[in-house]
Each structure stands twice: as structure tokens, then as C-alpha cells.
CSV table of C-alpha atoms in Angstrom, one decimal:
chain,number,residue,atom,x,y,z
A,216,MET,CA,174.9,162.6,64.1
A,217,SER,CA,175.7,164.8,61.2
A,218,GLU,CA,174.4,162.1,58.6
A,219,ILE,CA,171.5,162.4,56.1
A,220,LEU,CA,168.6,160.1,56.7
A,221,THR,CA,166.1,158.6,54.5
A,222,GLY,CA,162.7,157.0,55.1
A,223,ARG,CA,159.4,156.9,53.7
A,224,CYS,CA,156.1,155.0,55.4
A,225,LEU,CA,154.9,151.6,54.5
A,226,CYS,CA,153.3,152.1,51.1
A,227,GLY,CA,156.4,153.9,49.9
A,228,VAL,CA,154.2,157.0,48.5
A,229,ILE,CA,156.1,159.1,50.4
A,230,GLN,CA,159.7,159.6,50.8
A,231,TYR,CA,162.0,161.7,52.8
A,232,ARG,CA,165.1,163.1,53.9
A,233,CYS,CA,166.2,164.6,56.6
A,234,GLY,CA,169.4,165.7,58.9
A,235,PRO,CA,171.3,166.3,61.0
A,236,LEU,CA,169.3,165.3,64.0
A,237,LEU,CA,169.2,168.3,66.8
A,238,TYR,CA,169.0,165.4,69.8
A,239,ARG,CA,169.6,162.2,70.2
A,240,PRO,CA,166.5,159.4,69.6
A,241,THR,CA,163.9,158.8,72.4
A,242,LEU,CA,161.5,156.4,73.0
A,243,CYS,CA,158.3,158.5,73.6
A,244,HIS,CA,155.4,156.7,76.0
A,245,CYS,CA,152.7,159.6,76.8
A,246,GLU,CA,149.4,158.6,76.5
A,247,SER,CA,149.0,161.2,73.0
A,248,CYS,CA,151.7,158.8,71.2
A,249,ARG,CA,150.2,155.9,72.5
A,250,ARG,CA,146.7,156.5,71.1
A,251,ALA,CA,147.9,158.1,67.7
A,252,SER,CA,149.8,155.6,66.6
A,253,GLY,CA,148.3,152.0,68.3
A,254,ALA,CA,151.8,150.9,69.8
A,255,HIS,CA,152.9,151.4,74.0
A,256,ALA,CA,156.1,153.9,72.7
A,257,VAL,CA,156.8,155.6,69.6
A,258,GLY,CA,160.4,156.2,68.7
A,259,TRP,CA,161.0,160.3,67.9
A,260,LEU,CA,164.0,161.5,66.1
A,261,THR,CA,164.1,165.9,65.6
A,262,VAL,CA,165.6,167.5,63.4
A,263,ALA,CA,165.6,171.3,62.0
A,264,ILE,CA,162.1,172.1,60.5
A,265,GLY,CA,163.8,173.2,57.5
A,266,ASN,CA,166.2,169.8,57.7
A,267,VAL,CA,162.9,167.9,56.1
A,268,ALA,CA,162.0,167.4,52.6
A,269,PHE,CA,159.1,165.1,51.4
A,270,THR,CA,158.9,163.7,47.7
A,271,GLY,CA,155.7,161.5,47.0
A,272,GLU,CA,152.1,162.7,48.0
A,273,VAL,CA,151.6,165.1,50.8
A,274,PRO,CA,151.8,163.5,54.0
A,275,ARG,CA,148.0,164.3,55.7
A,276,GLU,CA,147.9,166.5,58.8
A,277,TYR,CA,145.6,166.4,62.0
A,278,ALA,CA,145.4,168.6,64.7
A,279,SER,CA,146.0,165.7,67.8
A,280,SER,CA,145.6,168.7,70.3
A,281,PRO,CA,146.1,172.7,71.1
A,282,GLY,CA,149.4,173.3,69.3
A,283,VAL,CA,150.1,169.5,68.2
A,284,LEU,CA,150.6,169.0,64.7
A,285,ARG,CA,151.2,165.5,63.4
A,286,THR,CA,151.3,163.9,60.0
A,287,PHE,CA,150.3,159.8,58.4
A,288,CYS,CA,150.0,158.6,55.0
A,289,GLY,CA,146.5,159.1,53.8
A,290,ARG,CA,147.2,156.1,52.0
A,291,CYS,CA,148.1,152.9,54.1
A,292,GLY,CA,147.8,155.4,57.9
A,293,THR,CA,151.6,155.5,58.9
A,294,PRO,CA,152.1,158.0,61.4
A,295,LEU,CA,155.1,160.4,60.0
A,296,THR,CA,155.4,163.5,62.5
A,297,TYR,CA,155.0,165.3,65.1
A,298,SER,CA,155.0,169.5,65.4
A,299,ASN,CA,154.6,171.6,68.3
A,300,VAL,CA,153.9,175.5,68.2
A,301,ARG,CA,156.5,175.1,71.5
A,302,ARG,CA,158.5,174.6,69.6
A,303,PRO,CA,158.5,175.7,65.8
A,304,ALA,CA,161.7,175.0,64.3
A,305,GLU,CA,162.2,171.7,65.0
A,306,LEU,CA,159.8,168.8,63.6
A,307,ASP,CA,159.8,164.9,65.1
A,308,ILE,CA,160.0,161.8,63.0
A,309,THR,CA,159.1,158.7,64.0
A,310,LEU,CA,162.3,156.5,64.1
A,311,CYS,CA,161.0,153.5,62.7
A,312,THR,CA,160.2,155.1,59.2
A,313,LEU,CA,164.3,154.9,58.9
A,314,ASP,CA,165.5,153.6,56.2
A,315,GLN,CA,169.0,153.0,58.4
A,316,LEU,CA,167.8,152.5,62.1
A,317,GLU,CA,170.9,151.2,62.9
A,318,LEU,CA,171.8,155.1,62.8
A,319,ALA,CA,169.3,156.3,65.4
A,320,ALA,CA,169.5,153.9,68.5
A,321,PRO,CA,167.2,155.6,71.1
A,322,VAL,CA,169.1,156.5,74.5
A,323,ASP,CA,166.1,157.1,76.7
A,324,HIS,CA,162.6,156.7,77.4
A,325,ILE,CA,160.3,159.5,78.5
A,326,TRP,CA,156.8,160.2,79.7
A,327,MET,CA,157.1,157.3,81.5
A,328,GLN,CA,154.3,158.8,84.0
A,329,ASP,CA,152.0,157.9,81.6
A,330,ALA,CA,152.9,154.6,80.5
A,331,PRO,CA,150.6,151.4,81.6
A,332,GLY,CA,151.9,149.7,84.3
A,333,TRP,CA,152.6,146.3,82.3
A,334,ASP,CA,155.4,149.0,79.9
A,335,VAL,CA,158.1,148.5,81.6
A,336,PRO,CA,161.3,148.5,79.6
A,337,SER,CA,163.9,145.9,80.2
A,338,ASP,CA,166.6,147.7,78.5
A,339,ALA,CA,169.4,149.8,81.1
A,340,LEU,CA,168.5,153.3,79.0
A,341,PRO,CA,167.0,156.4,81.4
A,342,ARG,CA,163.8,156.8,82.1
A,343,HIS,CA,162.2,160.0,82.1
A,344,ALA,CA,158.7,160.7,84.2
A,345,ARG,CA,158.2,163.5,81.6
A,346,GLY,CA,160.5,165.2,78.6
A,347,ARG,CA,164.0,165.0,78.9
A,348,HIS,CA,164.5,168.6,78.8
């Protein structure tokens, strides 16, 4: 996908522009994402770190585990990004903060080995025990 996408946090004090996508979007079921979001899975899209621009307030940062930095809105709490030192040129953005959700449908599920027993996707998307790579 070569389109430029836009998004924002729930309260709208943080907006962003990003794109193009480096990979097709995914749904992550890992324990870290679940705890950071309070949801059973988090949708992610990935862009080059230099292809993201935030406007409005600056996202707050939280080092959720060694080498991992997550950002969120300091006003409404919306989770916004995930970065990992093992992928220094990439930034993952929470999929459902997009303004144009129809342009970035997830293509698979990752980290199913961490999913609770009741988290059984009913779609036909591929499921990966860990990451897709």
C-alpha cells in the first residue's frame, strides 16, 4: 500500500500521518500487547520510522520491556505506537487509531501461543504461534 494514512487518539489532541506500509497489518495476541491495551488482541500496521509525523501534543512514552518503547496519549490514554530496538527503522502503529480503517485490513494473527484459551479467532486468517517472520 502506497497511500498516506492519517489517524488520531480518542480525544484528538494527537494526530499523525504515516505511510506507506512496510507489511500488511496484523492482529497481535501477545501478553505484552494484551496488558498494554486491555484487549485480547491489538491490530498493528508497520511503517518506516521516518515516515510518521505527529501533530498536536507529543505522545507519552513507556518502556514496557527491555528494548521496547510504547507511546500513548497522556490525556485520554489511547495506545499509539510500539518500537523495538531489534527493528530500529520500523514503527508499529495501533491499527484502530486510523481514520481510514478500510485501507488497512489485517491479514493474519500473530503470537497465538500467548492467547488465552477462549481467544479463538473465528475468521479464516492465518494464525502464527509467534511472529510471522
